[in-house]
Short mmCIF file of C-alpha atoms in Angstrom, two decimals:
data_model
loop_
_atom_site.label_atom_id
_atom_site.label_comp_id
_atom_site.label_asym_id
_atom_site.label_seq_id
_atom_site.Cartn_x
_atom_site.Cartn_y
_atom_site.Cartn_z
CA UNK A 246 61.11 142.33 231.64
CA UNK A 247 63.03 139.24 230.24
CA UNK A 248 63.13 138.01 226.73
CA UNK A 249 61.66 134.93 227.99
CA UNK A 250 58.80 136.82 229.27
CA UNK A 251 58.09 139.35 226.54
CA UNK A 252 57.76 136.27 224.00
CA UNK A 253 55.20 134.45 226.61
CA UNK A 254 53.54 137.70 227.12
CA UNK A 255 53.22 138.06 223.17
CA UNK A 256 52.21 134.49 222.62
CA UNK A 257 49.35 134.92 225.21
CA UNK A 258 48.26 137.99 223.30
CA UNK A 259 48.13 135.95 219.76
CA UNK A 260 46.21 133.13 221.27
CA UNK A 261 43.40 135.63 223.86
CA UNK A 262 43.30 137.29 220.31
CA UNK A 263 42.29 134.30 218.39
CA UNK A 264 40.06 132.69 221.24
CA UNK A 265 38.16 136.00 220.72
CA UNK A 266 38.14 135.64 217.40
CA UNK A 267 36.62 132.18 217.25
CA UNK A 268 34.07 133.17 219.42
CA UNK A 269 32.94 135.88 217.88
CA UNK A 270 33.03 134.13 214.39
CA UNK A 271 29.04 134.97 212.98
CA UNK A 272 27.74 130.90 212.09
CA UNK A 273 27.58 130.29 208.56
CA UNK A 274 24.55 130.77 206.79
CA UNK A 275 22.16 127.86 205.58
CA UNK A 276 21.78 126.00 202.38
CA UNK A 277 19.12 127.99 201.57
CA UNK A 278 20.64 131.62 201.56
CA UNK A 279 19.83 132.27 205.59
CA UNK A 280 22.00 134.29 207.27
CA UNK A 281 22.41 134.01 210.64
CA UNK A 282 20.47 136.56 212.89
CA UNK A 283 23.11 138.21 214.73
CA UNK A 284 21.56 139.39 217.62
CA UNK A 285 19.02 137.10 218.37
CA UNK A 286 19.62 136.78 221.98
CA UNK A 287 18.30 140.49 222.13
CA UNK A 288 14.92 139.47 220.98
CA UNK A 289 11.93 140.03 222.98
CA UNK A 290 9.88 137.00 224.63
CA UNK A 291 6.67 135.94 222.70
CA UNK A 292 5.90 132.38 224.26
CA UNK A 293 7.03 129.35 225.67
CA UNK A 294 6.69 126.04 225.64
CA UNK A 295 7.12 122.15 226.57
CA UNK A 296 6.95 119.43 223.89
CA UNK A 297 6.16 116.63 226.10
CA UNK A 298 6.42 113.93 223.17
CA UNK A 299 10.05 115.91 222.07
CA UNK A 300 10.74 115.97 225.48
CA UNK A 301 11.96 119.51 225.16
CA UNK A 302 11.47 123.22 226.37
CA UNK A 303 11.45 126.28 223.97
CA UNK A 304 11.28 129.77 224.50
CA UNK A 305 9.67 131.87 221.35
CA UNK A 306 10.81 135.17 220.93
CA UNK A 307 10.56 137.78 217.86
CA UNK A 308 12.10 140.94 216.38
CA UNK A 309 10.79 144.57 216.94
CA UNK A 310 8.53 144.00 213.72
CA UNK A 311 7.27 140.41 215.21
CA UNK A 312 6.71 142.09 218.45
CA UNK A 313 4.96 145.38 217.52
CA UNK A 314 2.76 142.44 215.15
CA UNK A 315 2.08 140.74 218.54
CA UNK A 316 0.87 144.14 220.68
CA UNK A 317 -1.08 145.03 217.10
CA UNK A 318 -2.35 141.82 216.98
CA UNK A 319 -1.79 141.24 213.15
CA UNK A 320 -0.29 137.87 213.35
CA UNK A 321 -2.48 136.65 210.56
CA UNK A 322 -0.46 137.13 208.04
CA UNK A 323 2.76 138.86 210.02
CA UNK A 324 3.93 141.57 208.40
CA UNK A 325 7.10 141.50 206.12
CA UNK A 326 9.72 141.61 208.21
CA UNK A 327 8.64 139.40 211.23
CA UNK A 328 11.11 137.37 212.27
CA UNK A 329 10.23 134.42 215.02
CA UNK A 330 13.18 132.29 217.09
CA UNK A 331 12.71 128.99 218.84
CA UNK A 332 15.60 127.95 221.56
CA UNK A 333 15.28 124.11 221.98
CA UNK A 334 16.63 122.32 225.27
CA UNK A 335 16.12 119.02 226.27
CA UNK A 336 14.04 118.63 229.11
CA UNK A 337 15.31 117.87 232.99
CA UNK A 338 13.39 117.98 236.24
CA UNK A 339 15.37 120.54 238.45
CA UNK A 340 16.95 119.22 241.28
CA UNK A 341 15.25 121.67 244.17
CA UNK A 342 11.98 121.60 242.66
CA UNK A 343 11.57 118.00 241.27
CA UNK A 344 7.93 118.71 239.51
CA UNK A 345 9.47 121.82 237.04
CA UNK A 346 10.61 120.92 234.07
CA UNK A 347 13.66 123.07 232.77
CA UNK A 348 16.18 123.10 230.17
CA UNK A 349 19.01 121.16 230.10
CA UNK A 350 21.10 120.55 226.93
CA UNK A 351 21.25 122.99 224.21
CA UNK A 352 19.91 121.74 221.00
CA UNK A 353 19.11 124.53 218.74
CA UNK A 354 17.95 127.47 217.48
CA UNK A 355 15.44 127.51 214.71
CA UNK A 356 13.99 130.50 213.01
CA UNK A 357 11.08 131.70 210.77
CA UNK A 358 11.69 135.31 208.45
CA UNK A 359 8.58 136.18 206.86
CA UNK A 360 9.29 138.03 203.20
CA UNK A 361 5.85 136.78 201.56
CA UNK A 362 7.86 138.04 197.94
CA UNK A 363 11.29 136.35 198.78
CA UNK A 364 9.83 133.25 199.66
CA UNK A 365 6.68 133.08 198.17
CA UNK A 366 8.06 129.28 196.90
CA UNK A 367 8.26 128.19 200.94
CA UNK A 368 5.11 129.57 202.37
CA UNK A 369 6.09 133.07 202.44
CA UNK A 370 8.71 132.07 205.42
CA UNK A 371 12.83 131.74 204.83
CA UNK A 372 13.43 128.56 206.88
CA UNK A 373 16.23 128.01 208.92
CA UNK A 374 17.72 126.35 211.76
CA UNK A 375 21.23 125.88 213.33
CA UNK A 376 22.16 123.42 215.47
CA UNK A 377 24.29 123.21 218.90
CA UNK A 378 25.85 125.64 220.69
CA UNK A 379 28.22 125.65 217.77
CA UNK A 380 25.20 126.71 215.79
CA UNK A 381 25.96 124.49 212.48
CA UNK A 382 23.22 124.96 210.00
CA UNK A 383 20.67 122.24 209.09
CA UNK A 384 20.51 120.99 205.95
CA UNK A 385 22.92 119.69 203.64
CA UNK A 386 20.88 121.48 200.59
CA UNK A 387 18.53 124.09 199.99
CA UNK A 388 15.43 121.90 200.03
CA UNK A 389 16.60 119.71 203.14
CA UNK A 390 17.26 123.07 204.95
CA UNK A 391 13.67 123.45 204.86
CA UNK A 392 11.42 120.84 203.74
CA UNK A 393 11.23 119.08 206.63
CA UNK A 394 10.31 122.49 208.41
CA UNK A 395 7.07 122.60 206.41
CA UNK A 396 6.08 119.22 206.59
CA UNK A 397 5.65 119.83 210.20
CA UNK A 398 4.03 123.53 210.19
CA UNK A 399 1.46 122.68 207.73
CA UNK A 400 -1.34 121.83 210.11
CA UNK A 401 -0.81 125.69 211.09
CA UNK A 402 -0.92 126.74 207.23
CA UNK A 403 -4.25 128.53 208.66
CA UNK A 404 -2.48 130.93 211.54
CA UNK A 405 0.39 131.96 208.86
CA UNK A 406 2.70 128.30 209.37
CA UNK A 407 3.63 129.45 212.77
CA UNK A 408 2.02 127.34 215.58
CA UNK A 409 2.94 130.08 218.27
CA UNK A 410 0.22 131.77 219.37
CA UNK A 411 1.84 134.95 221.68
CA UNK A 412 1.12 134.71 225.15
CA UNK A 413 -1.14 136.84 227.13
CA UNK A 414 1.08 139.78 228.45
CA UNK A 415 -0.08 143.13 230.19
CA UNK A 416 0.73 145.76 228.05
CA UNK A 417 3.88 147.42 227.91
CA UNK A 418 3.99 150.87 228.99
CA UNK A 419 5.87 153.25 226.66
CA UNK B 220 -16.95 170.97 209.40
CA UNK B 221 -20.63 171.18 211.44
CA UNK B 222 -20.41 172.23 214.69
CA UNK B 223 -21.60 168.16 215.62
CA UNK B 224 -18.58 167.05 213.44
CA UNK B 225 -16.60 169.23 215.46
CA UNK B 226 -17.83 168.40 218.93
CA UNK B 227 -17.78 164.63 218.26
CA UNK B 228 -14.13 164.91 217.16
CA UNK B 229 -12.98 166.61 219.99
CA UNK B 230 -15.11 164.09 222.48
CA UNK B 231 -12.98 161.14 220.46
CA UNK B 232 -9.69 163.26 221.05
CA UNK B 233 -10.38 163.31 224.84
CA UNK B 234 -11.27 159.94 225.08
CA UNK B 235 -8.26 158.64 222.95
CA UNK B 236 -6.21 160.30 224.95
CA UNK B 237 -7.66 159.14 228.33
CA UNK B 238 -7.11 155.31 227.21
CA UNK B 239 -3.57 155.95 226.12
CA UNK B 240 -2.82 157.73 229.84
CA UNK B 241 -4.89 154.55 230.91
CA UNK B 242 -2.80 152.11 229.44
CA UNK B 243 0.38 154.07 229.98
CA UNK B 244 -0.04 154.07 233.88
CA UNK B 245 2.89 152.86 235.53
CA UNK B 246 1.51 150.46 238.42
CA UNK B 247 1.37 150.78 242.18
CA UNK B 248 4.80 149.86 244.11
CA UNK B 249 4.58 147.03 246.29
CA UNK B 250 4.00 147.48 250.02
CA UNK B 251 7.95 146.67 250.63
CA UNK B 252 8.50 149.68 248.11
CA UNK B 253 9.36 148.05 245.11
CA UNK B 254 8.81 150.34 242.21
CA UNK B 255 7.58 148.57 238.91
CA UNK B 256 10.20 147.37 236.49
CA UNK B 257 8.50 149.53 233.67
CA UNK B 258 10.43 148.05 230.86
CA UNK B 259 10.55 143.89 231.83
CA UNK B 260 9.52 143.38 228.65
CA UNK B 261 12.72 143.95 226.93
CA UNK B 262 14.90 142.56 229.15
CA UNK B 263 16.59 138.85 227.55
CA UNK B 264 15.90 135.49 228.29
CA UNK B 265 17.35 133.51 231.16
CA UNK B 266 15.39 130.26 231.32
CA UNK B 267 12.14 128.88 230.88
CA UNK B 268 10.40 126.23 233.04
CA UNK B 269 6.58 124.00 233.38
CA UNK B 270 5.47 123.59 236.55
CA UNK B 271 3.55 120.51 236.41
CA UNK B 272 2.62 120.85 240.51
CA UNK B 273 1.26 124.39 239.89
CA UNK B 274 0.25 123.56 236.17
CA UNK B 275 1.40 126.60 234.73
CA UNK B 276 4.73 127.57 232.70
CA UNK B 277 7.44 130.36 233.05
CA UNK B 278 9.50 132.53 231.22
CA UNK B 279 12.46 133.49 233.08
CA UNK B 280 14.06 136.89 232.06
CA UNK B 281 17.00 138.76 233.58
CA UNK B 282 17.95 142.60 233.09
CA UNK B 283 21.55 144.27 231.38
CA UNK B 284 23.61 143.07 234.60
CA UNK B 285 21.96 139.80 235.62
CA UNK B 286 22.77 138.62 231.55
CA UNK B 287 26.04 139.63 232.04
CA UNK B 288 26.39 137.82 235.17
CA UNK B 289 25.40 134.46 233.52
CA UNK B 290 27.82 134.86 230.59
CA UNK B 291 30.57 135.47 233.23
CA UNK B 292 29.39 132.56 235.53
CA UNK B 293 28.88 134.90 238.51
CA UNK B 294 25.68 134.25 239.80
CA UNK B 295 26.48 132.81 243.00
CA UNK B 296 25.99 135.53 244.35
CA UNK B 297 24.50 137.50 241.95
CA UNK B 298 26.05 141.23 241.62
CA UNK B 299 23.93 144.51 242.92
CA UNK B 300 21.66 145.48 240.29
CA UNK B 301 20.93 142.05 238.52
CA UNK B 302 17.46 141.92 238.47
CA UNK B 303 15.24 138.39 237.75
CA UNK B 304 12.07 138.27 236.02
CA UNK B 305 9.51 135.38 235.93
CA UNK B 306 6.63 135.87 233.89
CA UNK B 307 3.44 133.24 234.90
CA UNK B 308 0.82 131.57 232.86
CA UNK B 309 -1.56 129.11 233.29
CA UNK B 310 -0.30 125.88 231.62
CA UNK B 311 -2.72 124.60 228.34
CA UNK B 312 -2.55 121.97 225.81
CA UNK B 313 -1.58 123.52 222.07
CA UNK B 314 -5.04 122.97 219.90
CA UNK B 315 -2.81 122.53 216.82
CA UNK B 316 0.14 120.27 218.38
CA UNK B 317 -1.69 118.35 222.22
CA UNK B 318 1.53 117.17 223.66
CA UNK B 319 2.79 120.76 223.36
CA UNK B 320 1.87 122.98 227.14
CA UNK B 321 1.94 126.56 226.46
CA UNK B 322 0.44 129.76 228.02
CA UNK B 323 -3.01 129.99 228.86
CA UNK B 324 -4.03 133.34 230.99
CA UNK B 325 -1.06 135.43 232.22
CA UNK B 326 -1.03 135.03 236.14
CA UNK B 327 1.95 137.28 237.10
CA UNK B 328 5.17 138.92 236.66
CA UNK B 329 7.40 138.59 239.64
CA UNK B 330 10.76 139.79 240.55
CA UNK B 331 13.95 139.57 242.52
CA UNK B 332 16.08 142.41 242.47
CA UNK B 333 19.55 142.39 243.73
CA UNK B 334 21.42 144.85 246.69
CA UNK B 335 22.94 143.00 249.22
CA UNK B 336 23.28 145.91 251.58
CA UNK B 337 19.86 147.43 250.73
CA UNK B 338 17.91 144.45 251.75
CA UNK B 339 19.78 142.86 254.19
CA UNK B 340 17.29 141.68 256.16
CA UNK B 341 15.66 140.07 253.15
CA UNK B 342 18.12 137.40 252.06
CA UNK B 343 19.81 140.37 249.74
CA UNK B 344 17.10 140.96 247.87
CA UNK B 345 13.95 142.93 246.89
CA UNK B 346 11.10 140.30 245.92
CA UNK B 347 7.98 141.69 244.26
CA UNK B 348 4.91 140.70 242.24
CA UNK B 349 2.82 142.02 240.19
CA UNK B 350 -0.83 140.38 239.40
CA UNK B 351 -2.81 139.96 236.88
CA UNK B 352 -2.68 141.71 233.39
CA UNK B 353 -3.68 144.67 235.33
CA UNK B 354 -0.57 144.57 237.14
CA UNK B 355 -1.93 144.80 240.80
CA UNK B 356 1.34 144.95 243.57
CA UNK B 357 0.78 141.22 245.82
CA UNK B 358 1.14 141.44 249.76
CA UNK B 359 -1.11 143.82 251.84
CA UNK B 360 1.86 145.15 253.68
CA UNK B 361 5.77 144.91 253.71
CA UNK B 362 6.20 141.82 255.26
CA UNK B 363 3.75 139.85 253.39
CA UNK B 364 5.08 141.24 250.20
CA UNK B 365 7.66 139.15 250.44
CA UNK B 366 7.48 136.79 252.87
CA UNK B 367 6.14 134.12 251.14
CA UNK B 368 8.59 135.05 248.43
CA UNK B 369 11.43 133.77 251.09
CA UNK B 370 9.73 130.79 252.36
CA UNK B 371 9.16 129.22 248.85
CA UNK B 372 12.95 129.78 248.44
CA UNK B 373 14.27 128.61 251.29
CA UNK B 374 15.93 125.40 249.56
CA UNK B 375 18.32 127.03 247.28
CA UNK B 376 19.52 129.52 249.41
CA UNK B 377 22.68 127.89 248.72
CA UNK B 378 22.47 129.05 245.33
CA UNK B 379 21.80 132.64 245.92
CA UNK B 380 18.30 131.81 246.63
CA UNK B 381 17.15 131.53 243.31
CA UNK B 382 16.17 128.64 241.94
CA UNK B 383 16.59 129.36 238.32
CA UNK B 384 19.90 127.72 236.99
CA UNK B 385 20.46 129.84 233.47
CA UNK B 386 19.73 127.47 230.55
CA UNK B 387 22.73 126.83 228.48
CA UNK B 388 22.95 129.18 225.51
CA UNK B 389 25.33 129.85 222.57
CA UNK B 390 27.79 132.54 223.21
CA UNK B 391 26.60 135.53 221.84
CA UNK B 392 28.26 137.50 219.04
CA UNK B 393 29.60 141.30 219.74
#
């Protein structure tokens, strides 16, 4: 092999190495001591939805903990533990099926960790959301990073702040 | 322990155990000889979608090899052994939040599963569906267990004749 070739070969290696790197960089956590749930995409489906007035679509999904709340049904309070994530799109009509509504751009990921000690000040939930698929947190502070969160949950302060209610599934067979 | 104590605990014990072997049963194939996907429930997200013609919304879930498909881009075709899930519910207004549709009753789990040589003569790929909470197989024989299946999906048999495009998510961290 050429000189010429062993040093492109090497630079290739550096940069595939730090490509890898960047993607595989963990998002940092938010302003108000969230750290970013690893392995979300793992989580289990509780619900979906469509905000018409958002125009968005959302798919709900939860821990083990959340989801062995959901079969149990004790989802008022969830246990310690819980944790509950909301994908956001915005909302298209697909091209072959013009009445579906399906996701289109990614707009964030937003999550609810219920510790009713550690966050007894915020409803019992830590707050937190990041944004893109660059997932940059929300909030430039610890209240902004979840005050407007709780504004908008508290007409569900009744069902435990979380305004998913799990969707009807057959029961998993174990 | 009386005698009554002890017969009345061992009446409970059988008929614990006979609703646990109840709710454990794995359903009936379908008629094409499909075998139930025991464990859907854990498999990841893929999409979501609100059928406003059919009033009802969808989650959209793929197994190990479909996920990895759509983080490669190769899902036209799809590889042998991807497997698609759509779970079905009837479409209601959120009490707590009205321009929000979300699950009402679960209508059915439905499937495409991926061989191109095992069903050849079925656009390259096993379609089943299972009904109803209580999980009964659809289609009174084989060729009306999927036939319908095919007809529905006739437009996008361009894209691998499924009309779910994977909804843009952040790359996930290994």
């Amino acid at each position: 092999m050429s000189k010429t070739a062993l040093v492109t070969l090497g630079l290739v290696s550096v940069l595939s190495s730090s490509v890898f790197a960047e993607e595989n960089k963990v998002p940092e956590p938010t302003a108000n001591g969230i750290a970013f749930p690893v392995n979300y995409q793992d989580w289990d489906i509780v619900s979906v939805s469509h905000r018409e007035d958002h125009k968005s679509v959302r798919a709900i999904i939860g821990n083990k903990i959340a989801v062995e709340a959901v079969e149990k049904g004790q989802t008022n309070p969830w246990p310690d533990g819980a944790a509950l994530g909301k994908l956001v799109w915005k909302a298209r009509h697909d091209e072959h099926w013009k009445p579906a509504v399906v996701p289109g751009e990614f707009i964030h990921a937003e999550f609810m960790f219920k510790d009713a000690e550690k966050w007894k000040d915020t409803a019992g939930w830590g707050w937190a959301r990041w944004l893109g698929t660059e997932q940059k947190p929300f909030g430039k502070d610890a209240a902004s990073a979840h005050s407007s969160c709780i504004a908008c949950h508290t007409p569900v302060k009744n069902q435990d702040w979380v305004f998913t209610k799990p969707a009807i599934l057959p029961k998993r067979i174990r």
